[in-house]
mmCIF file of C-alpha atoms in Angstrom:
data_model
loop_
_atom_site.group_PDB
_atom_site.id
_atom_site.type_symbol
_atom_site.label_atom_id
_atom_site.label_comp_id
_atom_site.label_asym_id
_atom_site.label_seq_id
_atom_site.Cartn_x
_atom_site.Cartn_y
_atom_site.Cartn_z
ATOM 1 C CA ASP H 25 -16.280 -2.733 11.989
ATOM 2 C CA THR H 26 -13.731 -0.993 9.798
ATOM 3 C CA ALA H 27 -10.224 -2.194 10.634
ATOM 4 C CA VAL H 28 -8.315 0.923 9.539
ATOM 5 C CA SER H 29 -10.383 4.075 9.255
ATOM 6 C CA GLN H 30 -9.224 7.486 8.134
ATOM 7 C CA THR H 31 -11.035 10.785 7.886
ATOM 8 C CA PRO H 32 -11.889 12.755 5.933
ATOM 9 C CA LYS H 33 -12.295 10.804 2.686
ATOM 10 C CA TYR H 34 -12.108 13.975 0.607
ATOM 11 C CA LEU H 35 -10.318 17.207 1.443
ATOM 12 C CA VAL H 36 -10.420 20.245 -0.834
ATOM 13 C CA THR H 37 -8.557 23.307 0.350
ATOM 14 C CA GLN H 38 -6.738 26.418 -0.742
ATOM 15 C CA MET H 39 -2.988 26.725 -1.084
ATOM 16 C CA GLY H 40 -1.368 27.937 2.121
ATOM 17 C CA ASN H 41 -3.931 26.396 4.463
ATOM 18 C CA ASP H 42 -3.168 23.917 7.258
ATOM 19 C CA LYS H 43 -5.088 20.631 7.399
ATOM 20 C CA SER H 44 -5.107 17.340 9.300
ATOM 21 C CA ILE H 45 -5.981 13.762 8.391
ATOM 22 C CA LYS H 46 -6.861 11.300 11.141
ATOM 23 C CA CYS H 47 -6.299 7.550 11.220
ATOM 24 C CA GLU H 48 -7.369 4.887 13.677
ATOM 25 C CA GLN H 49 -6.969 1.108 13.676
ATOM 26 C CA ASN H 50 -8.807 -1.421 15.844
ATOM 27 C CA LEU H 51 -6.678 -4.440 14.935
ATOM 28 C CA GLY H 52 -4.359 -4.261 17.922
ATOM 29 C CA HIS H 53 -1.394 -3.567 15.643
ATOM 30 C CA ASP H 54 1.678 -1.835 16.989
ATOM 31 C CA THR H 55 2.892 -0.228 13.749
ATOM 32 C CA MET H 56 1.181 2.393 11.615
ATOM 33 C CA TYR H 57 2.177 4.059 8.368
ATOM 34 C CA TRP H 58 1.349 6.987 6.128
ATOM 35 C CA TYR H 59 1.701 6.517 2.377
ATOM 36 C CA LYS H 60 1.261 8.982 -0.470
ATOM 37 C CA GLN H 61 -0.124 7.758 -3.790
ATOM 38 C CA ASP H 62 0.523 10.036 -6.738
ATOM 39 C CA SER H 63 -1.455 10.400 -9.949
ATOM 40 C CA LYS H 64 0.465 7.503 -11.495
ATOM 41 C CA LYS H 65 -0.644 5.231 -8.638
ATOM 42 C CA PHE H 66 2.863 4.970 -7.190
ATOM 43 C CA LEU H 67 2.773 4.380 -3.424
ATOM 44 C CA LYS H 68 5.564 6.000 -1.450
ATOM 45 C CA ILE H 69 6.030 5.633 2.281
ATOM 46 C CA MET H 70 6.140 8.855 4.268
ATOM 47 C CA PHE H 71 6.250 7.807 7.919
ATOM 48 C CA SER H 72 6.172 4.715 10.089
ATOM 49 C CA TYR H 73 5.418 4.630 13.808
ATOM 50 C CA ASN H 74 5.912 1.681 16.153
ATOM 51 C CA ASN H 75 4.267 1.946 19.572
ATOM 52 C CA LYS H 76 4.019 5.736 19.206
ATOM 53 C CA GLU H 77 7.678 6.100 18.227
ATOM 54 C CA LEU H 78 8.846 7.346 14.837
ATOM 55 C CA ILE H 79 10.655 4.566 12.971
ATOM 56 C CA ILE H 80 10.740 5.693 9.353
ATOM 57 C CA ASN H 81 10.808 9.285 8.165
ATOM 58 C CA GLU H 82 11.391 9.392 4.460
ATOM 59 C CA THR H 83 12.391 12.537 2.627
ATOM 60 C CA VAL H 84 9.241 14.475 3.320
ATOM 61 C CA PRO H 85 9.017 18.270 3.706
ATOM 62 C CA ASN H 86 8.889 19.293 7.349
ATOM 63 C CA ARG H 87 5.491 20.848 6.606
ATOM 64 C CA PHE H 88 4.241 17.294 7.184
ATOM 65 C CA SER H 89 4.124 16.336 10.853
ATOM 66 C CA PRO H 90 2.776 12.998 12.057
ATOM 67 C CA LYS H 91 1.450 12.594 15.569
ATOM 68 C CA SER H 92 0.700 9.338 17.360
ATOM 69 C CA PRO H 93 -1.151 9.854 20.662
ATOM 70 C CA ASP H 94 -1.345 6.088 21.175
ATOM 71 C CA LYS H 95 -0.543 3.006 19.139
ATOM 72 C CA ALA H 96 -4.061 2.860 17.679
ATOM 73 C CA HIS H 97 -3.927 6.373 16.202
ATOM 74 C CA LEU H 98 -1.636 8.113 13.748
ATOM 75 C CA ASN H 99 -2.636 11.546 12.505
ATOM 76 C CA LEU H 100 -1.018 13.613 9.783
ATOM 77 C CA HIS H 101 -0.877 17.397 9.953
ATOM 78 C CA ILE H 102 0.141 19.405 6.913
ATOM 79 C CA ASN H 103 1.124 23.069 7.130
ATOM 80 C CA SER H 104 1.180 25.622 4.323
ATOM 81 C CA LEU H 105 -0.355 23.316 1.731
ATOM 82 C CA GLU H 106 1.100 23.450 -1.791
ATOM 83 C CA LEU H 107 -0.334 22.411 -5.160
ATOM 84 C CA GLY H 108 2.098 19.489 -5.291
ATOM 85 C CA ASP H 109 0.617 18.043 -2.106
ATOM 86 C CA SER H 110 -2.480 17.004 -4.054
ATOM 87 C CA ALA H 111 -2.586 13.206 -3.914
ATOM 88 C CA VAL H 112 -4.297 10.341 -2.134
ATOM 89 C CA TYR H 113 -2.939 9.684 1.348
ATOM 90 C CA PHE H 114 -3.288 6.217 2.839
ATOM 91 C CA CYS H 115 -2.920 5.085 6.402
ATOM 92 C CA ALA H 116 -1.919 1.458 7.026
ATOM 93 C CA SER H 117 -1.058 -0.796 9.941
ATOM 94 C CA ASN H 118 0.437 -4.167 10.800
ATOM 95 C CA SER H 119 2.243 -5.943 13.587
ATOM 96 C CA GLU H 120 5.960 -5.187 13.424
ATOM 97 C CA ASN H 121 6.749 -8.075 15.758
ATOM 98 C CA SER H 122 5.684 -10.500 13.071
ATOM 99 C CA ARG H 123 7.507 -9.950 9.819
ATOM 100 C CA ASN H 124 4.925 -12.006 8.030
ATOM 101 C CA GLU H 125 1.668 -10.252 8.757
ATOM 102 C CA LYS H 126 -0.449 -8.651 6.104
ATOM 103 C CA LEU H 127 -0.537 -4.891 5.774
ATOM 104 C CA PHE H 128 -4.004 -3.383 6.249
ATOM 105 C CA PHE H 129 -4.942 -0.115 4.556
ATOM 106 C CA GLY H 130 -7.506 2.576 5.166
ATOM 107 C CA SER H 131 -9.691 3.710 2.272
ATOM 108 C CA GLY H 132 -7.624 6.823 1.606
ATOM 109 C CA THR H 133 -7.992 10.603 1.793
ATOM 110 C CA GLN H 134 -8.053 12.393 -1.525
ATOM 111 C CA LEU H 135 -6.451 15.782 -0.978
ATOM 112 C CA SER H 136 -6.954 18.488 -3.603
ATOM 113 C CA VAL H 137 -5.072 21.747 -3.147
ATOM 114 C CA LEU H 138 -6.439 24.602 -5.274
ATOM 115 C CA LYS N 3 17.719 0.521 -2.818
ATOM 116 C CA GLN N 4 14.924 -1.928 -3.569
ATOM 117 C CA GLU N 5 13.086 -1.369 -6.848
ATOM 118 C CA VAL N 6 9.867 -3.157 -7.713
ATOM 119 C CA THR N 7 8.581 -3.359 -11.276
ATOM 120 C CA GLN N 8 5.286 -4.691 -12.575
ATOM 121 C CA ILE N 9 4.648 -5.646 -16.166
ATOM 122 C CA PRO N 10 2.345 -5.086 -17.960
ATOM 123 C CA ALA N 11 1.036 -1.740 -16.743
ATOM 124 C CA ALA N 12 -2.394 -2.584 -18.141
ATOM 125 C CA LEU N 13 -4.068 -5.776 -19.275
ATOM 126 C CA SER N 14 -7.448 -6.439 -20.862
ATOM 127 C CA VAL N 15 -8.808 -9.993 -21.202
ATOM 128 C CA PRO N 16 -12.151 -11.600 -22.012
ATOM 129 C CA GLU N 17 -14.059 -13.225 -19.187
ATOM 130 C CA GLY N 18 -13.060 -16.790 -18.442
ATOM 131 C CA GLU N 19 -9.421 -16.475 -19.453
ATOM 132 C CA ASN N 20 -6.585 -17.438 -17.169
ATOM 133 C CA LEU N 21 -3.976 -14.710 -16.746
ATOM 134 C CA VAL N 22 -0.622 -13.997 -15.147
ATOM 135 C CA LEU N 23 0.609 -10.765 -13.625
ATOM 136 C CA ASN N 24 4.328 -10.242 -13.114
ATOM 137 C CA CYS N 25 6.352 -8.577 -10.396
ATOM 138 C CA SER N 26 10.137 -8.259 -10.229
ATOM 139 C CA PHE N 27 12.371 -6.853 -7.503
ATOM 140 C CA THR N 28 16.074 -6.024 -7.374
ATOM 141 C CA ASP N 29 17.091 -7.020 -3.827
ATOM 142 C CA SER N 30 16.392 -10.615 -2.797
ATOM 143 C CA ALA N 31 16.842 -9.858 0.940
ATOM 144 C CA ILE N 32 13.118 -9.706 1.701
ATOM 145 C CA TYR N 33 10.919 -10.957 4.540
ATOM 146 C CA ASN N 34 7.857 -11.498 2.403
ATOM 147 C CA LEU N 35 6.004 -10.466 -0.741
ATOM 148 C CA GLN N 36 2.369 -9.423 -0.801
ATOM 149 C CA TRP N 37 -0.090 -9.027 -3.638
ATOM 150 C CA PHE N 38 -2.750 -6.350 -3.191
ATOM 151 C CA ARG N 39 -5.891 -5.389 -5.035
ATOM 152 C CA GLN N 40 -6.989 -1.763 -5.321
ATOM 153 C CA ASP N 41 -10.436 -0.783 -6.565
ATOM 154 C CA PRO N 42 -11.053 2.800 -7.785
ATOM 155 C CA GLY N 43 -11.428 5.187 -4.874
ATOM 156 C CA LYS N 44 -10.624 2.493 -2.353
ATOM 157 C CA GLY N 45 -7.696 1.384 -0.270
ATOM 158 C CA LEU N 46 -5.529 -1.646 -0.894
ATOM 159 C CA THR N 47 -6.641 -5.111 0.153
ATOM 160 C CA SER N 48 -4.000 -7.756 0.749
ATOM 161 C CA LEU N 49 -4.792 -10.848 -1.315
ATOM 162 C CA LEU N 50 -1.871 -13.148 -0.638
ATOM 163 C CA LEU N 51 1.308 -13.043 1.426
ATOM 164 C CA ILE N 52 4.247 -15.297 0.594
ATOM 165 C CA GLN N 53 6.955 -15.624 3.192
ATOM 166 C CA SER N 54 10.540 -15.519 1.934
ATOM 167 C CA SER N 55 10.938 -19.239 2.707
ATOM 168 C CA GLN N 56 7.844 -20.202 0.701
ATOM 169 C CA ARG N 57 7.440 -20.807 -3.013
ATOM 170 C CA GLU N 58 3.724 -20.185 -3.449
ATOM 171 C CA GLN N 59 0.399 -19.387 -1.817
ATOM 172 C CA THR N 60 -3.114 -20.091 -3.023
ATOM 173 C CA SER N 61 -6.466 -18.549 -2.236
ATOM 174 C CA GLY N 62 -9.459 -19.605 -4.295
ATOM 175 C CA ARG N 63 -8.779 -18.755 -7.950
ATOM 176 C CA LEU N 64 -5.567 -16.922 -7.069
ATOM 177 C CA ASN N 65 -2.110 -18.450 -6.942
ATOM 178 C CA ALA N 66 1.015 -16.461 -6.203
ATOM 179 C CA SER N 67 4.537 -17.770 -6.684
ATOM 180 C CA LEU N 68 7.857 -16.462 -5.447
ATOM 181 C CA ASP N 69 11.338 -17.067 -6.823
ATOM 182 C CA LYS N 70 13.499 -15.062 -4.475
ATOM 183 C CA SER N 71 16.804 -15.899 -6.152
ATOM 184 C CA SER N 72 15.673 -14.464 -9.483
ATOM 185 C CA GLY N 73 13.692 -11.627 -7.887
ATOM 186 C CA ARG N 74 10.381 -12.598 -9.451
ATOM 187 C CA SER N 75 6.816 -13.242 -8.412
ATOM 188 C CA THR N 76 3.719 -14.040 -10.422
ATOM 189 C CA LEU N 77 0.034 -13.790 -9.610
ATOM 190 C CA TYR N 78 -2.052 -16.311 -11.512
ATOM 191 C CA ILE N 79 -5.793 -15.676 -11.782
ATOM 192 C CA ALA N 80 -7.849 -18.599 -13.020
ATOM 193 C CA ALA N 81 -11.133 -18.252 -14.907
ATOM 194 C CA SER N 82 -11.189 -14.464 -14.727
ATOM 195 C CA GLN N 83 -14.450 -12.650 -13.960
ATOM 196 C CA PRO N 84 -15.547 -9.031 -14.521
ATOM 197 C CA GLY N 85 -15.397 -8.564 -10.738
ATOM 198 C CA ASP N 86 -11.652 -9.178 -10.915
ATOM 199 C CA SER N 87 -11.236 -5.844 -12.703
ATOM 200 C CA ALA N 88 -8.989 -3.701 -10.489
ATOM 201 C CA THR N 89 -5.383 -2.604 -10.100
ATOM 202 C CA TYR N 90 -3.082 -5.256 -8.668
ATOM 203 C CA LEU N 91 0.036 -4.206 -6.791
ATOM 204 C CA CYS N 92 2.865 -6.253 -5.396
ATOM 205 C CA ALA N 93 4.996 -5.178 -2.442
ATOM 206 C CA VAL N 94 8.146 -6.627 -0.937
ATOM 207 C CA SER N 95 8.986 -6.275 2.727
ATOM 208 C CA GLY N 96 12.497 -5.433 3.829
ATOM 209 C CA ASN N 97 13.170 -2.661 6.329
ATOM 210 C CA GLN N 98 10.010 -1.140 4.872
ATOM 211 C CA PHE N 99 7.445 -2.052 2.231
ATOM 212 C CA TYR N 100 8.372 -1.306 -1.384
ATOM 213 C CA PHE N 101 5.505 -1.194 -3.856
ATOM 214 C CA GLY N 102 5.336 -1.722 -7.594
ATOM 215 C CA THR N 103 3.345 0.660 -9.780
ATOM 216 C CA GLY N 104 0.625 -1.898 -10.391
ATOM 217 C CA THR N 105 -1.115 -3.637 -13.265
ATOM 218 C CA SER N 106 -4.556 -2.331 -14.199
ATOM 219 C CA LEU N 107 -6.680 -5.354 -15.113
ATOM 220 C CA THR N 108 -9.920 -5.171 -17.084
ATOM 221 C CA VAL N 109 -11.971 -8.343 -17.561
ATOM 222 C CA ILE N 110 -14.434 -7.899 -20.413
ATOM 223 C CA PRO N 111 -17.806 -9.660 -20.030
#
């Protein structure tokens, strides 16, 4: 069983469209994250949710809206897609109660905006 | 703000060599440091986690060290194999995880 799964793996869309990426974890973790990895492989945190509550919201355009229906799911909705949104988006999870637990990642969603 | 740097950005070695990857960070107030491996088109896999109170962790041919006072960590890979070829990233945990830009390792058969 995949621990952190995100869909879709690839997403190709036109500028201006709205799209969503879904993420689910079956590890019983209480904290989930969205990261953006640019073409230079730099990973930057976008959002962090703990037990469905927003904890970290980095400087991200408000076109990006995370939604956590329960602590096992964290989805990312993007409105009015722009060329600069093209990147790989990773979902991750861990247990916030333990500061020394490994971070588990999904396999990524490669978003290409044309 | 925490900054994490990894040197070198790329490394190519012949199979069987031992090698060291470096990670440095600017703020020593961390909970832990993790080393990750990323294969092309895949997510990150955590290899080793060193708690801030620890000096090193070992797993198989991998050994990671942490010197919090100097803001440095190393990942030692013994007897490298072609299957070790990947990008290796380090991350430090404070109020969030801060990642380095990675070292792309190629092990030549």
